Amino acid sequence: MKKFVVFVLAFMVSSYIASQDVSGFSGLLKRIDSLVTFPTEDLSAEYLIVKRDPGGASSTTKATMFRRDRKNEFLVLILEPDVDKGKGYLKLGDSLWLYDPIGHSFTFTSAKERFQNSSARNSDFNRSNFAGDYTVIAGRKEKLGQFECNVLDLQATNNTVSFPKVTIWVSTDNLVRQIKDHSLSGQLMRTTGIPGYQLVGNRWIPNMMVILDHLKSIKLSGKIEYERTTITITKPSLAPLPDYVYSKEYLERVGK
């Protein structure tokens, strides 16, 4: 009986400590979002997206991205390759359309879909909203390369996100350095590394993201090789943009 009581007390104490830790980590999500969102400015940048198939060929997509965080809007226009030139993605609130310049048509698509058949998802162009989309269920400290990190296990609070379970590594400057995306059953789907950031105004955006797709792999020489997508972000700007940029009419015009 004594042993049982000791066990229960130990469990209660450890549970209390864990809940205190989670409570402390929860505020971190808002700080993370605040450093990489632009509540008053328009953000634009060029994206170079290189996908390398496991053990195979690579393909390159070049795009221009316009983002208006205060209204949860973005427009992505494909510039290269020529076969996809003029295609575009337009997000207005919760609606996301894919524009096809050949058929001059818009079709609804999902933020969860792959972007141009790469390891990236359409949702990767969204503003950061960890605090709104997830809750912290566990936290710990780990070292990731040169970075001392808080590691947060997150559970989705809605079904609009691309991945219901996410683990993020956050360095002491409150910037996310690594993300592991999981299915509801816990299967690892993607790993995203963010080795560096660039300062834009008084906030930050990545200068590079490397995404490994754990659902697409082959074994070569005894080692597993995953599909890899490298996203390089250049020419960031906070120059104000007219409202008509975030419209179907604008996408049709520039997509010609």
PDB file of N, CA and C in Angstrom, residues 143-243:
ATOM      1  N   LYS A 143      19.730  20.438 -27.829  1.00  0.00           N
ATOM      2  CA  LYS A 143      20.647  21.173 -28.683  1.00  0.00           C
ATOM      3  C   LYS A 143      20.491  20.656 -30.104  1.00  0.00           C
ATOM      4  N   LEU A 144      20.348  21.572 -31.054  1.00  0.00           N
ATOM      5  CA  LEU A 144      20.235  21.244 -32.470  1.00  0.00           C
ATOM      6  C   LEU A 144      21.402  21.905 -33.183  1.00  0.00           C
ATOM      7  N   GLY A 145      22.436  21.116 -33.482  1.00  0.00           N
ATOM      8  CA  GLY A 145      23.636  21.701 -34.060  1.00  0.00           C
ATOM      9  C   GLY A 145      24.217  22.733 -33.126  1.00  0.00           C
ATOM     10  N   GLN A 146      24.329  23.979 -33.601  1.00  0.00           N
ATOM     11  CA  GLN A 146      24.893  25.062 -32.777  1.00  0.00           C
ATOM     12  C   GLN A 146      23.843  25.754 -31.910  1.00  0.00           C
ATOM     13  N   PHE A 147      22.577  25.372 -32.074  1.00  0.00           N
ATOM     14  CA  PHE A 147      21.495  26.081 -31.405  1.00  0.00           C
ATOM     15  C   PHE A 147      21.013  25.359 -30.150  1.00  0.00           C
ATOM     16  N   GLU A 148      20.909  26.103 -29.049  1.00  0.00           N
ATOM     17  CA  GLU A 148      20.197  25.631 -27.860  1.00  0.00           C
ATOM     18  C   GLU A 148      18.716  25.891 -28.099  1.00  0.00           C
ATOM     19  N   CYS A 149      17.901  24.856 -28.000  1.00  0.00           N
ATOM     20  CA  CYS A 149      16.509  24.979 -28.426  1.00  0.00           C
ATOM     21  C   CYS A 149      15.512  24.538 -27.368  1.00  0.00           C
ATOM     22  N   ASN A 150      14.355  25.184 -27.402  1.00  0.00           N
ATOM     23  CA  ASN A 150      13.163  24.640 -26.776  1.00  0.00           C
ATOM     24  C   ASN A 150      12.463  23.790 -27.829  1.00  0.00           C
ATOM     25  N   VAL A 151      12.129  22.565 -27.476  1.00  0.00           N
ATOM     26  CA  VAL A 151      11.444  21.655 -28.391  1.00  0.00           C
ATOM     27  C   VAL A 151       9.998  21.518 -27.925  1.00  0.00           C
ATOM     28  N   LEU A 152       9.065  21.860 -28.802  1.00  0.00           N
ATOM     29  CA  LEU A 152       7.649  21.852 -28.442  1.00  0.00           C
ATOM     30  C   LEU A 152       6.896  20.835 -29.295  1.00  0.00           C
ATOM     31  N   ASP A 153       6.175  19.943 -28.640  1.00  0.00           N
ATOM     32  CA  ASP A 153       5.269  19.028 -29.323  1.00  0.00           C
ATOM     33  C   ASP A 153       3.900  19.696 -29.374  1.00  0.00           C
ATOM     34  N   LEU A 154       3.362  19.828 -30.585  1.00  0.00           N
ATOM     35  CA  LEU A 154       2.120  20.570 -30.790  1.00  0.00           C
ATOM     36  C   LEU A 154       1.006  19.670 -31.320  1.00  0.00           C
ATOM     37  N   GLN A 155      -0.196  19.964 -30.896  1.00  0.00           N
ATOM     38  CA  GLN A 155      -1.399  19.264 -31.366  1.00  0.00           C
ATOM     39  C   GLN A 155      -2.315  20.308 -31.995  1.00  0.00           C
ATOM     40  N   ALA A 156      -2.831  20.009 -33.203  1.00  0.00           N
ATOM     41  CA  ALA A 156      -3.689  20.950 -33.912  1.00  0.00           C
ATOM     42  C   ALA A 156      -4.993  21.190 -33.162  1.00  0.00           C
ATOM     43  N   THR A 157      -5.482  22.422 -33.235  1.00  0.00           N
ATOM     44  CA  THR A 157      -6.758  22.780 -32.620  1.00  0.00           C
ATOM     45  C   THR A 157      -7.871  22.871 -33.659  1.00  0.00           C
ATOM     46  N   ASN A 158      -7.545  22.642 -34.940  1.00  0.00           N
ATOM     47  CA  ASN A 158      -8.551  22.656 -36.002  1.00  0.00           C
ATOM     48  C   ASN A 158      -8.098  21.718 -37.109  1.00  0.00           C
ATOM     49  N   ASN A 159      -8.976  21.444 -38.066  1.00  0.00           N
ATOM     50  CA  ASN A 159      -8.650  20.499 -39.133  1.00  0.00           C
ATOM     51  C   ASN A 159      -8.256  21.183 -40.437  1.00  0.00           C
ATOM     52  N   THR A 160      -7.946  22.472 -40.384  1.00  0.00           N
ATOM     53  CA  THR A 160      -7.543  23.188 -41.593  1.00  0.00           C
ATOM     54  C   THR A 160      -6.030  23.129 -41.828  1.00  0.00           C
ATOM     55  N   VAL A 161      -5.273  22.742 -40.807  1.00  0.00           N
ATOM     56  CA  VAL A 161      -3.821  22.706 -40.946  1.00  0.00           C
ATOM     57  C   VAL A 161      -3.398  21.493 -41.773  1.00  0.00           C
ATOM     58  N   SER A 162      -2.193  21.568 -42.339  1.00  0.00           N
ATOM     59  CA  SER A 162      -1.708  20.470 -43.186  1.00  0.00           C
ATOM     60  C   SER A 162      -1.330  19.243 -42.374  1.00  0.00           C
ATOM     61  N   PHE A 163      -0.877  19.458 -41.127  1.00  0.00           N
ATOM     62  CA  PHE A 163      -0.414  18.344 -40.299  1.00  0.00           C
ATOM     63  C   PHE A 163      -0.983  18.473 -38.887  1.00  0.00           C
ATOM     64  N   PRO A 164      -1.638  17.423 -38.381  1.00  0.00           N
ATOM     65  CA  PRO A 164      -2.285  17.516 -37.072  1.00  0.00           C
ATOM     66  C   PRO A 164      -1.332  17.483 -35.889  1.00  0.00           C
ATOM     67  N   LYS A 165      -0.138  16.945 -36.099  1.00  0.00           N
ATOM     68  CA  LYS A 165       0.853  16.899 -35.020  1.00  0.00           C
ATOM     69  C   LYS A 165       2.179  17.433 -35.551  1.00  0.00           C
ATOM     70  N   VAL A 166       2.783  18.340 -34.803  1.00  0.00           N
ATOM     71  CA  VAL A 166       4.007  19.006 -35.240  1.00  0.00           C
ATOM     72  C   VAL A 166       4.953  19.137 -34.054  1.00  0.00           C
ATOM     73  N   THR A 167       6.237  18.938 -34.314  1.00  0.00           N
ATOM     74  CA  THR A 167       7.267  19.221 -33.312  1.00  0.00           C
ATOM     75  C   THR A 167       8.185  20.289 -33.875  1.00  0.00           C
ATOM     76  N   ILE A 168       8.435  21.347 -33.084  1.00  0.00           N
ATOM     77  CA  ILE A 168       9.276  22.444 -33.552  1.00  0.00           C
ATOM     78  C   ILE A 168      10.451  22.652 -32.605  1.00  0.00           C
ATOM     79  N   TRP A 169      11.596  22.979 -33.184  1.00  0.00           N
ATOM     80  CA  TRP A 169      12.805  23.320 -32.442  1.00  0.00           C
ATOM     81  C   TRP A 169      12.973  24.835 -32.526  1.00  0.00           C
ATOM     82  N   VAL A 170      12.960  25.520 -31.387  1.00  0.00           N
ATOM     83  CA  VAL A 170      12.982  26.975 -31.344  1.00  0.00           C
ATOM     84  C   VAL A 170      14.246  27.429 -30.624  1.00  0.00           C
ATOM     85  N   SER A 171      15.099  28.176 -31.325  1.00  0.00           N
ATOM     86  CA  SER A 171      16.344  28.644 -30.719  1.00  0.00           C
ATOM     87  C   SER A 171      16.058  29.775 -29.729  1.00  0.00           C
ATOM     88  N   THR A 172      17.077  30.185 -29.003  1.00  0.00           N
ATOM     89  CA  THR A 172      16.892  31.152 -27.917  1.00  0.00           C
ATOM     90  C   THR A 172      16.458  32.532 -28.417  1.00  0.00           C
ATOM     91  N   ASP A 173      16.601  32.797 -29.715  1.00  0.00           N
ATOM     92  CA  ASP A 173      16.115  34.053 -30.283  1.00  0.00           C
ATOM     93  C   ASP A 173      14.668  33.949 -30.736  1.00  0.00           C
ATOM     94  N   ASN A 174      13.998  32.831 -30.363  1.00  0.00           N
ATOM     95  CA  ASN A 174      12.578  32.596 -30.652  1.00  0.00           C
ATOM     96  C   ASN A 174      12.288  32.377 -32.132  1.00  0.00           C
ATOM     97  N   LEU A 175      13.278  31.904 -32.889  1.00  0.00           N
ATOM     98  CA  LEU A 175      13.098  31.564 -34.294  1.00  0.00           C
ATOM     99  C   LEU A 175      13.089  30.046 -34.451  1.00  0.00           C
ATOM    100  N   VAL A 176      12.193  29.541 -35.294  1.00  0.00           N
ATOM    101  CA  VAL A 176      12.069  28.105 -35.513  1.00  0.00           C
ATOM    102  C   VAL A 176      13.205  27.628 -36.411  1.00  0.00           C
ATOM    103  N   ARG A 177      13.919  26.596 -35.965  1.00  0.00           N
ATOM    104  CA  ARG A 177      15.066  26.082 -36.715  1.00  0.00           C
ATOM    105  C   ARG A 177      14.785  24.735 -37.372  1.00  0.00           C
ATOM    106  N   GLN A 178      13.833  23.983 -36.831  1.00  0.00           N
ATOM    107  CA  GLN A 178      13.483  22.691 -37.416  1.00  0.00           C
ATOM    108  C   GLN A 178      12.020  22.377 -37.096  1.00  0.00           C
ATOM    109  N   ILE A 179      11.361  21.729 -38.077  1.00  0.00           N
ATOM    110  CA  ILE A 179       9.972  21.318 -37.905  1.00  0.00           C
ATOM    111  C   ILE A 179       9.842  19.875 -38.352  1.00  0.00           C
ATOM    112  N   LYS A 180       9.192  19.071 -37.532  1.00  0.00           N
ATOM    113  CA  LYS A 180       8.853  17.701 -37.925  1.00  0.00           C
ATOM    114  C   LYS A 180       7.331  17.585 -37.944  1.00  0.00           C
ATOM    115  N   ASP A 181       6.799  17.271 -39.117  1.00  0.00           N
ATOM    116  CA  ASP A 181       5.354  17.159 -39.305  1.00  0.00           C
ATOM    117  C   ASP A 181       4.934  15.704 -39.233  1.00  0.00           C
ATOM    118  N   HIS A 182       3.856  15.435 -38.480  1.00  0.00           N
ATOM    119  CA  HIS A 182       3.373  14.067 -38.284  1.00  0.00           C
ATOM    120  C   HIS A 182       1.898  13.945 -38.648  1.00  0.00           C
ATOM    121  N   SER A 183       1.503  12.747 -38.998  1.00  0.00           N
ATOM    122  CA  SER A 183       0.093  12.436 -39.203  1.00  0.00           C
ATOM    123  C   SER A 183      -0.585  12.296 -37.845  1.00  0.00           C
ATOM    124  N   LEU A 184      -1.900  12.100 -37.864  1.00  0.00           N
ATOM    125  CA  LEU A 184      -2.641  11.929 -36.617  1.00  0.00           C
ATOM    126  C   LEU A 184      -2.187  10.690 -35.865  1.00  0.00           C
ATOM    127  N   SER A 185      -1.759   9.656 -36.599  1.00  0.00           N
ATOM    128  CA  SER A 185      -1.291   8.420 -35.960  1.00  0.00           C
ATOM    129  C   SER A 185       0.146   8.535 -35.459  1.00  0.00           C
ATOM    130  N   GLY A 186       0.817   9.651 -35.791  1.00  0.00           N
ATOM    131  CA  GLY A 186       2.185   9.852 -35.328  1.00  0.00           C
ATOM    132  C   GLY A 186       3.247   9.549 -36.358  1.00  0.00           C
ATOM    133  N   GLN A 187       2.868   9.155 -37.572  1.00  0.00           N
ATOM    134  CA  GLN A 187       3.859   8.871 -38.610  1.00  0.00           C
ATOM    135  C   GLN A 187       4.562  10.153 -39.037  1.00  0.00           C
ATOM    136  N   LEU A 188       5.886  10.098 -39.136  1.00  0.00           N
ATOM    137  CA  LEU A 188       6.661  11.256 -39.577  1.00  0.00           C
ATOM    138  C   LEU A 188       6.454  11.460 -41.071  1.00  0.00           C
ATOM    139  N   MET A 189       5.982  12.649 -41.450  1.00  0.00           N
ATOM    140  CA  MET A 189       5.674  12.966 -42.842  1.00  0.00           C
ATOM    141  C   MET A 189       6.770  13.808 -43.498  1.00  0.00           C
ATOM    142  N   ARG A 190       7.205  14.858 -42.788  1.00  0.00           N
ATOM    143  CA  ARG A 190       8.210  15.763 -43.345  1.00  0.00           C
ATOM    144  C   ARG A 190       9.140  16.247 -42.246  1.00  0.00           C
ATOM    145  N   THR A 191      10.357  16.595 -42.649  1.00  0.00           N
ATOM    146  CA  THR A 191      11.279  17.325 -41.779  1.00  0.00           C
ATOM    147  C   THR A 191      11.726  18.564 -42.523  1.00  0.00           C
ATOM    148  N   THR A 192      11.582  19.715 -41.884  1.00  0.00           N
ATOM    149  CA  THR A 192      11.985  20.984 -42.491  1.00  0.00           C
ATOM    150  C   THR A 192      13.075  21.621 -41.646  1.00  0.00           C
ATOM    151  N   GLY A 193      14.206  21.917 -42.280  1.00  0.00           N
ATOM    152  CA  GLY A 193      15.282  22.634 -41.613  1.00  0.00           C
ATOM    153  C   GLY A 193      15.327  24.074 -42.088  1.00  0.00           C
ATOM    154  N   ILE A 194      15.509  24.998 -41.151  1.00  0.00           N
ATOM    155  CA  ILE A 194      15.628  26.424 -41.495  1.00  0.00           C
ATOM    156  C   ILE A 194      16.955  26.916 -40.934  1.00  0.00           C
ATOM    157  N   PRO A 195      18.029  26.808 -41.713  1.00  0.00           N
ATOM    158  CA  PRO A 195      19.362  27.116 -41.189  1.00  0.00           C
ATOM    159  C   PRO A 195      19.621  28.590 -40.934  1.00  0.00           C
ATOM    160  N   GLY A 196      18.897  29.486 -41.621  1.00  0.00           N
ATOM    161  CA  GLY A 196      19.172  30.903 -41.434  1.00  0.00           C
ATOM    162  C   GLY A 196      17.983  31.777 -41.773  1.00  0.00           C
ATOM    163  N   TYR A 197      18.008  33.009 -41.229  1.00  0.00           N
ATOM    164  CA  TYR A 197      16.948  33.982 -41.456  1.00  0.00           C
ATOM    165  C   TYR A 197      17.552  35.284 -41.962  1.00  0.00           C
ATOM    166  N   GLN A 198      16.719  36.113 -42.580  1.00  0.00           N
ATOM    167  CA  GLN A 198      17.121  37.446 -43.000  1.00  0.00           C
ATOM    168  C   GLN A 198      16.162  38.463 -42.381  1.00  0.00           C
ATOM    169  N   LEU A 199      16.721  39.584 -41.970  1.00  0.00           N
ATOM    170  CA  LEU A 199      15.929  40.635 -41.333  1.00  0.00           C
ATOM    171  C   LEU A 199      15.255  41.477 -42.402  1.00  0.00           C
ATOM    172  N   VAL A 200      13.930  41.616 -42.279  1.00  0.00           N
ATOM    173  CA  VAL A 200      13.147  42.430 -43.202  1.00  0.00           C
ATOM    174  C   VAL A 200      12.356  43.409 -42.350  1.00  0.00           C
ATOM    175  N   GLY A 201      12.725  44.686 -42.418  1.00  0.00           N
ATOM    176  CA  GLY A 201      12.146  45.647 -41.488  1.00  0.00           C
ATOM    177  C   GLY A 201      12.597  45.298 -40.085  1.00  0.00           C
ATOM    178  N   ASN A 202      11.659  45.079 -39.188  1.00  0.00           N
ATOM    179  CA  ASN A 202      12.020  44.669 -37.824  1.00  0.00           C
ATOM    180  C   ASN A 202      11.557  43.242 -37.531  1.00  0.00           C
ATOM    181  N   ARG A 203      11.350  42.467 -38.605  1.00  0.00           N
ATOM    182  CA  ARG A 203      10.956  41.073 -38.442  1.00  0.00           C
ATOM    183  C   ARG A 203      11.809  40.192 -39.335  1.00  0.00           C
ATOM    184  N   TRP A 204      11.513  38.889 -39.320  1.00  0.00           N
ATOM    185  CA  TRP A 204      12.400  37.930 -39.970  1.00  0.00           C
ATOM    186  C   TRP A 204      11.635  37.029 -40.932  1.00  0.00           C
ATOM    187  N   ILE A 205      12.341  36.609 -42.013  1.00  0.00           N
ATOM    188  CA  ILE A 205      11.855  35.528 -42.866  1.00  0.00           C
ATOM    189  C   ILE A 205      13.044  34.602 -43.142  1.00  0.00           C
ATOM    190  N   PRO A 206      12.799  33.335 -43.400  1.00  0.00           N
ATOM    191  CA  PRO A 206      13.919  32.433 -43.726  1.00  0.00           C
ATOM    192  C   PRO A 206      14.614  32.878 -45.008  1.00  0.00           C
ATOM    193  N   ASN A 207      15.921  32.627 -45.081  1.00  0.00           N
ATOM    194  CA  ASN A 207      16.586  32.797 -46.377  1.00  0.00           C
ATOM    195  C   ASN A 207      16.704  31.464 -47.102  1.00  0.00           C
ATOM    196  N   MET A 208      16.482  30.379 -46.368  1.00  0.00           N
ATOM    197  CA  MET A 208      16.486  29.053 -46.987  1.00  0.00           C
ATOM    198  C   MET A 208      15.697  28.082 -46.114  1.00  0.00           C
ATOM    199  N   MET A 209      15.003  27.156 -46.776  1.00  0.00           N
ATOM    200  CA  MET A 209      14.319  26.062 -46.091  1.00  0.00           C
ATOM    201  C   MET A 209      14.631  24.775 -46.843  1.00  0.00           C
ATOM    202  N   VAL A 210      14.938  23.715 -46.109  1.00  0.00           N
ATOM    203  CA  VAL A 210      15.225  22.417 -46.713  1.00  0.00           C
ATOM    204  C   VAL A 210      14.209  21.418 -46.175  1.00  0.00           C
ATOM    205  N   ILE A 211      13.420  20.830 -47.083  1.00  0.00           N
ATOM    206  CA  ILE A 211      12.335  19.939 -46.699  1.00  0.00           C
ATOM    207  C   ILE A 211      12.627  18.530 -47.176  1.00  0.00           C
ATOM    208  N   LEU A 212      12.597  17.574 -46.258  1.00  0.00           N
ATOM    209  CA  LEU A 212      12.724  16.152 -46.598  1.00  0.00           C
ATOM    210  C   LEU A 212      11.350  15.512 -46.507  1.00  0.00           C
ATOM    211  N   ASP A 213      10.950  14.828 -47.573  1.00  0.00           N
ATOM    212  CA  ASP A 213       9.658  14.160 -47.617  1.00  0.00           C
ATOM    213  C   ASP A 213       9.852  12.699 -47.242  1.00  0.00           C
ATOM    214  N   HIS A 214       9.382  12.314 -46.062  1.00  0.00           N
ATOM    215  CA  HIS A 214       9.605  10.955 -45.574  1.00  0.00           C
ATOM    216  C   HIS A 214       8.671   9.934 -46.214  1.00  0.00           C
ATOM    217  N   LEU A 215       7.739  10.402 -47.038  1.00  0.00           N
ATOM    218  CA  LEU A 215       6.855   9.485 -47.748  1.00  0.00           C
ATOM    219  C   LEU A 215       7.410   9.101 -49.116  1.00  0.00           C
ATOM    220  N   LYS A 216       8.461   9.778 -49.545  1.00  0.00           N
ATOM    221  CA  LYS A 216       9.061   9.499 -50.846  1.00  0.00           C
ATOM    222  C   LYS A 216      10.548   9.226 -50.644  1.00  0.00           C
ATOM    223  N   SER A 217      10.928   7.962 -50.701  1.00  0.00           N
ATOM    224  CA  SER A 217      12.318   7.596 -50.430  1.00  0.00           C
ATOM    225  C   SER A 217      12.681   6.317 -51.169  1.00  0.00           C
ATOM    226  N   ILE A 218      13.990   6.126 -51.347  1.00  0.00           N
ATOM    227  CA  ILE A 218      14.521   4.861 -51.856  1.00  0.00           C
ATOM    228  C   ILE A 218      15.783   4.541 -51.067  1.00  0.00           C
ATOM    229  N   LYS A 219      16.191   3.299 -51.127  1.00  0.00           N
ATOM    230  CA  LYS A 219      17.410   2.880 -50.436  1.00  0.00           C
ATOM    231  C   LYS A 219      18.535   2.776 -51.448  1.00  0.00           C
ATOM    232  N   LEU A 220      19.609   3.526 -51.224  1.00  0.00           N
ATOM    233  CA  LEU A 220      20.769   3.539 -52.110  1.00  0.00           C
ATOM    234  C   LEU A 220      22.019   3.236 -51.310  1.00  0.00           C
ATOM    235  N   SER A 221      22.730   2.205 -51.724  1.00  0.00           N
ATOM    236  CA  SER A 221      23.980   1.819 -51.043  1.00  0.00           C
ATOM    237  C   SER A 221      23.787   1.660 -49.546  1.00  0.00           C
ATOM    238  N   GLY A 222      22.645   1.095 -49.175  1.00  0.00           N
ATOM    239  CA  GLY A 222      22.373   0.839 -47.763  1.00  0.00           C
ATOM    240  C   GLY A 222      21.863   2.037 -46.992  1.00  0.00           C
ATOM    241  N   LYS A 223      21.695   3.185 -47.668  1.00  0.00           N
ATOM    242  CA  LYS A 223      21.210   4.382 -46.993  1.00  0.00           C
ATOM    243  C   LYS A 223      19.891   4.827 -47.612  1.00  0.00           C
ATOM    244  N   ILE A 224      19.009   5.368 -46.782  1.00  0.00           N
ATOM    245  CA  ILE A 224      17.723   5.869 -47.266  1.00  0.00           C
ATOM    246  C   ILE A 224      17.895   7.308 -47.742  1.00  0.00           C
ATOM    247  N   GLU A 225      17.446   7.560 -48.951  1.00  0.00           N
ATOM    248  CA  GLU A 225      17.499   8.905 -49.517  1.00  0.00           C
ATOM    249  C   GLU A 225      16.068   9.383 -49.743  1.00  0.00           C
ATOM    250  N   TYR A 226      15.769  10.586 -49.233  1.00  0.00           N
ATOM    251  CA  TYR A 226      14.419  11.136 -49.312  1.00  0.00           C
ATOM    252  C   TYR A 226      14.327  12.182 -50.415  1.00  0.00           C
ATOM    253  N   GLU A 227      13.098  12.395 -50.895  1.00  0.00           N
ATOM    254  CA  GLU A 227      12.884  13.541 -51.775  1.00  0.00           C
ATOM    255  C   GLU A 227      13.219  14.808 -50.987  1.00  0.00           C
ATOM    256  N   ARG A 228      13.969  15.687 -51.627  1.00  0.00           N
ATOM    257  CA  ARG A 228      14.430  16.905 -50.958  1.00  0.00           C
ATOM    258  C   ARG A 228      13.998  18.127 -51.760  1.00  0.00           C
ATOM    259  N   THR A 229      13.392  19.076 -51.079  1.00  0.00           N
ATOM    260  CA  THR A 229      13.032  20.340 -51.711  1.00  0.00           C
ATOM    261  C   THR A 229      13.735  21.470 -50.975  1.00  0.00           C
ATOM    262  N   THR A 230      14.520  22.241 -51.716  1.00  0.00           N
ATOM    263  CA  THR A 230      15.236  23.382 -51.144  1.00  0.00           C
ATOM    264  C   THR A 230      14.587  24.663 -51.637  1.00  0.00           C
ATOM    265  N   ILE A 231      14.180  25.508 -50.709  1.00  0.00           N
ATOM    266  CA  ILE A 231      13.532  26.782 -51.050  1.00  0.00           C
ATOM    267  C   ILE A 231      14.464  27.919 -50.639  1.00  0.00           C
ATOM    268  N   THR A 232      14.880  28.709 -51.620  1.00  0.00           N
ATOM    269  CA  THR A 232      15.724  29.873 -51.360  1.00  0.00           C
ATOM    270  C   THR A 232      14.895  31.130 -51.573  1.00  0.00           C
ATOM    271  N   ILE A 233      14.872  31.997 -50.572  1.00  0.00           N
ATOM    272  CA  ILE A 233      14.040  33.203 -50.614  1.00  0.00           C
ATOM    273  C   ILE A 233      14.942  34.429 -50.726  1.00  0.00           C
ATOM    274  N   THR A 234      14.727  35.207 -51.797  1.00  0.00           N
ATOM    275  CA  THR A 234      15.571  36.380 -52.061  1.00  0.00           C
ATOM    276  C   THR A 234      14.698  37.602 -52.359  1.00  0.00           C
ATOM    277  N   LYS A 235      15.350  38.750 -52.412  1.00  0.00           N
ATOM    278  CA  LYS A 235      14.735  40.037 -52.765  1.00  0.00           C
ATOM    279  C   LYS A 235      13.478  40.339 -51.944  1.00  0.00           C
ATOM    280  N   PRO A 236      13.541  40.159 -50.638  1.00  0.00           N
ATOM    281  CA  PRO A 236      12.362  40.498 -49.830  1.00  0.00           C
ATOM    282  C   PRO A 236      12.118  41.996 -49.816  1.00  0.00           C
ATOM    283  N   SER A 237      10.849  42.384 -49.785  1.00  0.00           N
ATOM    284  CA  SER A 237      10.497  43.803 -49.799  1.00  0.00           C
ATOM    285  C   SER A 237       9.236  44.019 -48.974  1.00  0.00           C
ATOM    286  N   LEU A 238       9.162  45.189 -48.357  1.00  0.00           N
ATOM    287  CA  LEU A 238       7.962  45.588 -47.621  1.00  0.00           C
ATOM    288  C   LEU A 238       7.285  46.777 -48.303  1.00  0.00           C
ATOM    289  N   ALA A 239       7.589  46.972 -49.578  1.00  0.00           N
ATOM    290  CA  ALA A 239       6.950  48.072 -50.323  1.00  0.00           C
ATOM    291  C   ALA A 239       5.444  47.852 -50.374  1.00  0.00           C
ATOM    292  N   PRO A 240       4.646  48.892 -50.125  1.00  0.00           N
ATOM    293  CA  PRO A 240       3.197  48.717 -50.135  1.00  0.00           C
ATOM    294  C   PRO A 240       2.698  48.324 -51.521  1.00  0.00           C
ATOM    295  N   LEU A 241       1.685  47.475 -51.533  1.00  0.00           N
ATOM    296  CA  LEU A 241       1.102  46.983 -52.780  1.00  0.00           C
ATOM    297  C   LEU A 241      -0.358  47.412 -52.862  1.00  0.00           C
ATOM    298  N   PRO A 242      -0.834  47.714 -54.065  1.00  0.00           N
ATOM    299  CA  PRO A 242      -2.255  48.081 -54.198  1.00  0.00           C
ATOM    300  C   PRO A 242      -3.158  46.894 -53.927  1.00  0.00           C
ATOM    301  N   ASP A 243      -4.374  47.169 -53.524  1.00  0.00           N
ATOM    302  CA  ASP A 243      -5.326  46.120 -53.176  1.00  0.00           C
ATOM    303  C   ASP A 243      -5.591  45.172 -54.336  1.00  0.00           C
TER     304      ASP A 243
END
